[in-house]
XYZ file of C-alpha atoms in Angstrom:
304
model
C 0.000 0.000 0.000
C 2.829 2.406 0.893
C 4.546 1.558 -2.402
C 1.390 2.443 -4.327
C 1.085 5.764 -2.495
C 4.724 6.661 -3.264
C 4.244 5.680 -6.900
C 1.157 7.893 -7.310
C 2.865 10.798 -5.522
C 5.934 10.608 -7.784
C 3.701 10.271 -10.811
C 1.749 13.456 -10.202
C 4.791 15.457 -9.065
C 6.785 14.679 -12.214
C 3.803 14.824 -14.571
C 4.534 16.830 -17.726
C 2.907 16.855 -21.184
C 5.622 14.609 -22.584
C 5.473 12.366 -19.549
C 1.700 12.153 -19.868
C 1.906 10.949 -23.471
C 4.436 8.275 -22.532
C 2.192 7.146 -19.676
C -0.776 6.825 -22.025
C 1.301 4.798 -24.499
C 2.640 2.646 -21.669
C -0.842 1.913 -20.325
C -2.184 1.178 -23.816
C 0.623 -1.288 -24.606
C 0.239 -2.991 -21.234
C -3.505 -3.280 -21.769
C -2.962 -4.815 -25.207
C -0.549 -7.313 -23.670
C -3.065 -8.367 -21.031
C -5.791 -8.557 -23.681
C -3.628 -10.813 -25.859
C -2.894 -13.120 -22.914
C -6.554 -13.308 -21.891
C -7.600 -13.998 -25.472
C -5.000 -16.743 -25.731
C -6.294 -18.566 -22.641
C -9.987 -17.767 -23.056
C -12.328 -20.772 -23.188
C -9.550 -23.032 -21.933
C -8.779 -24.748 -18.667
C -5.801 -22.400 -18.277
C -8.179 -19.485 -17.605
C -9.572 -21.249 -14.545
C -6.051 -22.082 -13.377
C -5.022 -18.444 -13.813
C -8.003 -17.312 -11.765
C -7.003 -19.813 -9.089
C -3.466 -18.424 -9.003
C -4.736 -14.856 -8.652
C -7.094 -15.820 -5.806
C -4.301 -17.767 -4.089
C -1.877 -14.820 -4.127
C -4.585 -12.391 -3.022
C -5.356 -14.618 -0.050
C -1.686 -15.021 0.867
C -0.943 -11.294 0.627
C -4.183 -10.428 2.403
C -3.624 -12.769 5.352
C 0.003 -11.672 5.632
C -0.968 -7.983 5.763
C -3.879 -8.505 8.166
C -1.826 -10.691 10.517
C 0.870 -8.008 10.622
C -1.663 -5.298 11.450
C -3.261 -7.489 14.123
C 0.076 -8.366 15.717
C -0.162 -12.089 14.921
C 3.554 -12.519 14.327
C 3.579 -16.320 14.089
C 0.835 -16.335 11.479
C 2.520 -13.467 9.638
C 5.846 -15.289 9.497
C 4.167 -18.425 8.128
C 2.389 -16.563 5.329
C 5.476 -14.432 4.622
C 7.471 -17.638 4.096
C 4.648 -19.062 1.974
C 4.631 -15.935 -0.213
C 8.408 -16.025 -0.690
C 8.381 -19.755 -1.433
C 5.525 -19.433 -3.959
C 7.114 -16.437 -5.681
C 10.450 -18.237 -6.138
C 8.712 -21.093 -7.963
C 6.273 -18.868 -9.853
C 8.107 -18.936 -13.261
C 8.240 -22.743 -13.238
C 4.613 -22.888 -12.134
C 3.529 -20.580 -14.961
C 5.329 -22.722 -17.537
C 3.638 -25.860 -16.195
C 0.181 -24.293 -16.079
C 0.290 -22.537 -19.439
C 2.336 -25.126 -21.340
C -0.358 -25.835 -23.984
C -0.947 -22.126 -24.598
C 2.791 -21.367 -24.812
C 3.303 -24.232 -27.248
C 0.404 -22.984 -29.358
C 1.751 -19.422 -29.382
C 5.274 -20.512 -30.342
C 3.850 -22.764 -33.038
C 1.930 -19.857 -34.551
C 5.044 -17.685 -34.473
C 6.992 -20.452 -36.162
C 4.373 -20.766 -38.895
C 4.469 -17.036 -39.678
C 5.559 -15.770 -43.074
C 9.025 -14.826 -41.851
C 10.156 -18.276 -40.740
C 7.881 -20.641 -42.639
C 9.590 -23.603 -44.222
C 9.815 -23.806 -47.981
C 8.188 -27.211 -48.480
C 6.162 -28.601 -51.325
C 3.183 -29.001 -49.012
C 2.713 -25.221 -48.917
C 2.834 -24.297 -52.572
C 0.839 -26.241 -55.117
C -0.625 -25.666 -58.533
C -3.952 -23.819 -58.322
C -5.705 -26.012 -60.869
C -4.566 -29.230 -59.198
C -5.625 -27.970 -55.789
C -9.096 -26.983 -57.013
C -9.456 -30.490 -58.392
C -8.387 -31.918 -55.030
C -10.906 -29.732 -53.197
C -13.655 -30.978 -55.503
C -12.655 -34.569 -54.738
C -12.689 -33.869 -50.985
C -16.122 -32.240 -51.170
C -17.465 -35.106 -53.284
C -16.268 -37.616 -50.709
C -17.604 -35.578 -47.778
C -20.991 -35.342 -49.467
C -21.136 -39.124 -49.876
C -19.994 -39.721 -46.285
C -22.540 -37.239 -44.948
C -25.444 -38.757 -46.874
C -24.541 -42.222 -45.590
C -23.710 -41.008 -42.066
C -20.167 -42.295 -42.104
C -17.855 -40.495 -39.684
C -14.824 -38.764 -41.154
C -11.897 -36.632 -40.006
C -9.885 -35.016 -42.816
C -6.970 -32.721 -41.946
C -5.593 -30.360 -44.607
C -2.047 -29.187 -44.009
C -1.167 -25.548 -44.602
C 2.106 -23.944 -43.439
C 2.721 -25.875 -40.234
C 4.178 -29.311 -40.869
C 2.232 -32.306 -39.549
C 4.989 -34.908 -39.617
C 4.579 -35.643 -35.906
C 0.956 -36.619 -36.489
C 1.749 -38.485 -39.705
C 4.043 -40.756 -37.723
C 1.141 -41.823 -35.501
C -0.736 -43.274 -38.476
C -0.104 -45.296 -41.611
C 1.674 -43.618 -44.521
C -0.114 -43.832 -47.874
C 1.071 -41.184 -50.361
C -1.968 -41.515 -52.629
C -3.733 -39.096 -54.943
C -6.672 -37.210 -53.483
C -9.693 -39.026 -54.869
C -13.225 -39.199 -53.547
C -13.255 -42.976 -53.819
C -10.019 -43.248 -51.826
C -11.247 -41.046 -48.983
C -14.649 -42.737 -48.847
C -13.006 -46.161 -48.697
C -10.631 -45.114 -45.918
C -13.500 -44.070 -43.648
C -15.797 -46.967 -44.510
C -16.886 -48.713 -41.279
C -14.848 -51.733 -40.177
C -12.098 -51.018 -42.697
C -8.520 -51.304 -41.453
C -7.887 -47.531 -41.565
C -11.270 -46.056 -40.695
C -10.301 -45.003 -37.155
C -8.438 -41.739 -36.623
C -7.868 -38.961 -39.116
C -6.566 -38.592 -42.655
C -3.864 -36.014 -43.434
C -3.744 -34.355 -46.867
C -0.757 -32.307 -48.020
C 0.310 -31.118 -51.469
C -2.616 -32.795 -53.233
C -1.669 -36.148 -51.692
C -3.257 -38.326 -49.045
C -0.172 -38.559 -46.855
C -1.415 -40.809 -44.055
C -4.495 -42.370 -42.489
C -5.489 -43.580 -39.026
C -3.607 -40.649 -37.486
C -4.066 -39.600 -33.869
C -4.819 -35.952 -33.152
C -4.680 -34.156 -29.762
C -8.030 -33.600 -28.060
C -9.012 -30.075 -27.077
C -9.319 -29.275 -23.385
C -11.822 -26.475 -24.006
C -14.960 -26.666 -21.918
C -16.891 -24.311 -24.205
C -18.242 -26.971 -26.566
C -21.705 -28.058 -27.554
C -23.074 -31.079 -25.824
C -23.113 -34.109 -28.013
C -19.785 -33.405 -29.701
C -17.656 -36.516 -29.447
C -14.013 -37.439 -29.742
C -13.898 -36.810 -33.490
C -14.909 -33.149 -33.123
C -12.631 -32.659 -30.109
C -9.719 -34.025 -32.123
C -10.532 -31.658 -34.994
C -10.510 -28.655 -32.675
C -7.431 -29.914 -30.840
C -5.135 -30.153 -33.853
C -6.281 -26.760 -35.172
C -5.365 -25.284 -31.785
C -1.861 -26.707 -32.126
C -1.345 -26.005 -35.853
C -2.735 -23.813 -38.640
C -4.305 -26.793 -40.414
C -7.948 -27.044 -41.494
C -10.029 -30.060 -40.527
C -13.251 -31.300 -42.117
C -15.466 -33.387 -39.837
C -18.460 -35.548 -40.714
C -20.612 -36.674 -37.792
C -21.325 -40.377 -37.675
C -24.606 -39.898 -35.796
C -26.144 -37.015 -37.764
C -24.075 -36.678 -40.936
C -23.514 -32.982 -40.167
C -20.515 -31.436 -41.959
C -18.268 -29.213 -39.850
C -15.068 -27.267 -40.416
C -12.484 -26.570 -37.696
C -10.065 -23.641 -38.040
C -7.821 -22.215 -35.293
C -9.749 -23.946 -32.542
C -13.168 -22.808 -33.795
C -15.768 -25.198 -35.172
C -18.285 -24.171 -37.836
C -21.119 -26.681 -38.135
C -24.067 -27.468 -40.421
C -22.239 -26.703 -43.655
C -23.544 -27.705 -47.040
C -21.135 -29.253 -49.583
C -21.236 -26.015 -51.581
C -20.395 -23.899 -48.533
C -17.609 -26.294 -47.624
C -16.108 -26.037 -51.109
C -16.117 -22.240 -51.018
C -14.478 -22.121 -47.584
C -11.789 -24.623 -48.542
C -10.929 -22.769 -51.744
C -10.595 -19.480 -49.876
C -8.670 -20.798 -46.861
C -6.257 -23.089 -48.688
C -5.487 -21.094 -51.806
C -1.898 -21.897 -52.904
C 0.756 -19.205 -52.718
C 3.625 -18.611 -55.137
C 6.724 -19.629 -53.239
C 9.119 -17.425 -55.199
C 7.509 -14.276 -53.770
C 7.879 -15.364 -50.191
C 10.842 -15.019 -47.845
C 11.622 -17.819 -45.443
C 14.606 -18.838 -43.345
C 14.812 -22.403 -44.667
C 15.016 -21.134 -48.243
C 17.926 -18.881 -47.326
C 19.904 -21.761 -45.834
C 19.067 -23.967 -48.810
C 20.286 -21.353 -51.290
C 23.493 -20.856 -49.350
C 24.137 -24.589 -49.266
C 23.349 -24.905 -52.960
C 25.646 -22.026 -53.873
C 28.423 -23.560 -51.803
C 28.066 -26.888 -53.579
C 28.097 -25.235 -57.003
C 31.168 -23.233 -56.101
C 32.968 -26.385 -54.946
C 32.059 -28.137 -58.178
C 33.447 -25.298 -60.270
C 36.654 -25.376 -58.304
C 37.052 -29.101 -58.851
C 36.367 -28.715 -62.558
């Protein structure tokens, strides 16, 4: 309390027009930071854990201050030690509590335009990709009409090799008949999800992480939770077909859009997965590749 009083006194004593502008900018940036953190952990279990941490520290500081004012020295010493002990382990505790959110944030930074990897899964021919989208929509329409559950993950910038390794590699062309057969009940590969990258069915029967969000409709099962979970971890797009109702859904960045028609699904896929020309894009991997390539060419010239 005394610290806050001294801070306010120094603030108003040294307040000048220039100082006032800097204070406004400082408060605005701090508010944006808190807003970004709250948005990152909103609708997740981490928000409840953060609220628990805040309540815990308020109780510890409150009891410590009240016990000091009341002259309860033993109680004050106990809570003073508890505050010091908790504060020393606070960074480790924050990493443990917010580990999923930190991993998601770092993954999004890694998939940004500046450091994206120059792989063939990112940049494809527009005509070929439109044909692949049509095949996906055709398969989804058939699966929906026959109420066959499906989970189709479309890779964008973030690589999905970790999830490919959990399934069975295929490397097949994207065809409606192939996708429909993979999800047919009692087939060897019908469980799990299918991963599509660069107009190829890369793998089937893949395992995706389940979302921990509590803000979901009742009745959504493991398939929908897996679709939301992998889009929270990566920038991929996931098409879901409900086995019970045949409803078509699309998961993007942890958000699920339901009750889509095949035509709506096609339009959304074409917009969200439109290929990009790789030669107009800067990325760190491309720089290292060019340097390595130039070095090899230079060595070859020297040997010649």
